[in-house]
Each structure stands twice: as C-alpha cells, then as structure tokens.
C-alpha cells in the first residue's frame, strides 16, 4: 500500500497500536487500520502520506486555532486527556483546520 511505501509515520509500532486498541483481534484491528488511512486521505488529501509532524509544522491555521490540547494530568489509568475548545467552532478558523488540529494533537 502507499502508506507502507511513502509514509514515515508507518511502522510496526503503529500497527501495534491498532492491535492493542482491539485487544489483539486481528480482523477488527485491520478494519480500524483501514478506516484510519481512509479518513487520513479524506482529511489531508494528497498529503495524507506525509509525516503528521511535518504537516503540523506547515499548517499554520490548524496550529494557531488551538482547538485541541492535552491536559496536564492523565486519567486514573494513565491515559492522556484531550480537551476540545468548542469556542473555536464557527469562529475565524475553517472546519477543516479544526479537524486537522485534532489529528496533530
């Protein structure tokens, strides 16, 4: 696939995230993995297979909106808590910029 050959973010560690998410049910993990890449292509178009870090560095609108932030503390299980600032919606930023900022966080 194009992700395997072109995307610097693609790795065995990335695939492991999907397996863990689906408690090592391979069929469900593959479905989630495919849906992830389909959505990434929908959101980023021709740039979908570029590094997200590189995209974030060049995406000034999405980074400026600060729609998503990670809380300073984690939940009881040690997971990060993602905060969304709904006041950004309908403001000066496009819906796609808000969506892209979620991907970068």
GROMACS .gro file of C-alpha atoms in nm:
model
  105
    1UNK     CA    1   0.000   0.000   0.000
    2UNK     CA    2   0.100   0.363  -0.044
    3UNK     CA    3   0.115   0.413   0.334
    4UNK     CA    4   0.374   0.137   0.370
    5UNK     CA    5   0.598   0.275   0.098
    6UNK     CA    6   0.557   0.653   0.135
    7UNK     CA    7   0.464   0.743   0.493
    8UNK     CA    8   0.740   0.795   0.750
    9UNK     CA    9   0.479   0.754   1.029
   10UNK     CA   10   0.403   0.396   0.919
   11UNK     CA   11   0.572   0.134   1.137
   12UNK     CA   12   0.519  -0.190   1.323
   13UNK     CA   13   0.467   0.019   1.637
   14UNK     CA   14   0.180   0.197   1.462
   15UNK     CA   15   0.018  -0.135   1.371
   16UNK     CA   16   0.058  -0.249   1.732
   17UNK     CA   17  -0.148   0.049   1.849
   18UNK     CA   18  -0.441  -0.076   1.639
   19UNK     CA   19  -0.399  -0.432   1.765
   20UNK     CA   20  -0.396  -0.317   2.127
   21UNK     CA   21  -0.698  -0.098   2.069
   22UNK     CA   22  -0.892  -0.404   1.950
   23UNK     CA   23  -0.748  -0.633   2.222
   24UNK     CA   24  -0.545  -0.822   1.959
   25UNK     CA   25  -0.847  -0.913   1.747
   26UNK     CA   26  -0.670  -0.900   1.412
   27UNK     CA   27  -0.984  -0.865   1.199
   28UNK     CA   28  -1.111  -0.567   1.400
   29UNK     CA   29  -0.763  -0.411   1.409
   30UNK     CA   30  -0.732  -0.434   1.030
   31UNK     CA   31  -1.074  -0.271   0.985
   32UNK     CA   32  -0.976   0.011   1.219
   33UNK     CA   33  -0.639   0.049   1.045
   34UNK     CA   34  -0.800   0.072   0.701
   35UNK     CA   35  -1.060   0.321   0.830
   36UNK     CA   36  -0.778   0.530   0.980
   37UNK     CA   37  -0.597   0.557   0.645
   38UNK     CA   38  -0.917   0.623   0.451
   39UNK     CA   39  -1.002   0.906   0.690
   40UNK     CA   40  -0.647   1.040   0.680
   41UNK     CA   41  -0.669   1.057   0.299
   42UNK     CA   42  -1.008   1.230   0.327
   43UNK     CA   43  -0.872   1.490   0.570
   44UNK     CA   44  -0.527   1.553   0.419
   45UNK     CA   45  -0.578   1.464   0.053
   46UNK     CA   46  -0.256   1.432  -0.143
   47UNK     CA   47  -0.055   1.500   0.176
   48UNK     CA   48  -0.206   1.206   0.370
   49UNK     CA   49   0.113   1.002   0.343
   50UNK     CA   50   0.342   1.276   0.468
   51UNK     CA   51   0.459   1.284   0.828
   52UNK     CA   52   0.195   1.436   1.057
   53UNK     CA   53   0.469   1.626   1.239
   54UNK     CA   54   0.586   1.777   0.912
   55UNK     CA   55   0.230   1.865   0.815
   56UNK     CA   56   0.168   2.026   1.153
   57UNK     CA   57   0.478   2.242   1.118
   58UNK     CA   58   0.346   2.375   0.786
   59UNK     CA   59  -0.022   2.406   0.883
   60UNK     CA   60  -0.027   2.745   1.050
   61UNK     CA   61  -0.408   2.781   1.051
   62UNK     CA   62  -0.468   2.449   1.230
   63UNK     CA   63  -0.190   2.508   1.481
   64UNK     CA   64  -0.298   2.865   1.553
   65UNK     CA   65  -0.657   2.769   1.641
   66UNK     CA   66  -0.552   2.559   1.945
   67UNK     CA   67  -0.880   2.369   1.918
   68UNK     CA   68  -0.735   2.063   2.087
   69UNK     CA   69  -0.498   2.046   2.379
   70UNK     CA   70  -0.368   1.772   2.605
   71UNK     CA   71  -0.447   1.819   2.973
   72UNK     CA   72  -0.155   1.848   3.213
   73UNK     CA   73  -0.278   1.543   3.404
   74UNK     CA   74  -0.374   1.193   3.294
   75UNK     CA   75  -0.680   0.991   3.386
   76UNK     CA   76  -0.669   0.720   3.654
   77UNK     CA   77  -0.539   0.464   3.402
   78UNK     CA   78  -0.253   0.694   3.297
   79UNK     CA   79  -0.406   0.790   2.961
   80UNK     CA   80  -0.382   1.139   2.819
   81UNK     CA   81  -0.693   1.356   2.839
   82UNK     CA   82  -0.774   1.551   2.523
   83UNK     CA   83  -0.953   1.883   2.566
   84UNK     CA   84  -1.156   2.047   2.289
   85UNK     CA   85  -1.224   2.421   2.289
   86UNK     CA   86  -1.571   2.445   2.137
   87UNK     CA   87  -1.545   2.825   2.139
   88UNK     CA   88  -1.322   2.791   1.832
   89UNK     CA   89  -1.609   2.647   1.628
   90UNK     CA   90  -1.782   2.894   1.400
   91UNK     CA   91  -1.506   3.146   1.456
   92UNK     CA   92  -1.224   3.256   1.230
   93UNK     CA   93  -1.100   2.904   1.157
   94UNK     CA   94  -1.229   2.665   0.894
   95UNK     CA   95  -1.389   2.338   0.998
   96UNK     CA   96  -1.110   2.151   0.820
   97UNK     CA   97  -0.845   2.341   1.018
   98UNK     CA   98  -1.019   2.241   1.342
   99UNK     CA   99  -1.031   1.880   1.226
  100UNK     CA  100  -0.665   1.880   1.125
  101UNK     CA  101  -0.568   2.020   1.465
  102UNK     CA  102  -0.729   1.712   1.625
  103UNK     CA  103  -0.505   1.488   1.414
  104UNK     CA  104  -0.193   1.676   1.518
  105UNK     CA  105  -0.263   1.661   1.890
   0.00000   0.00000   0.00000
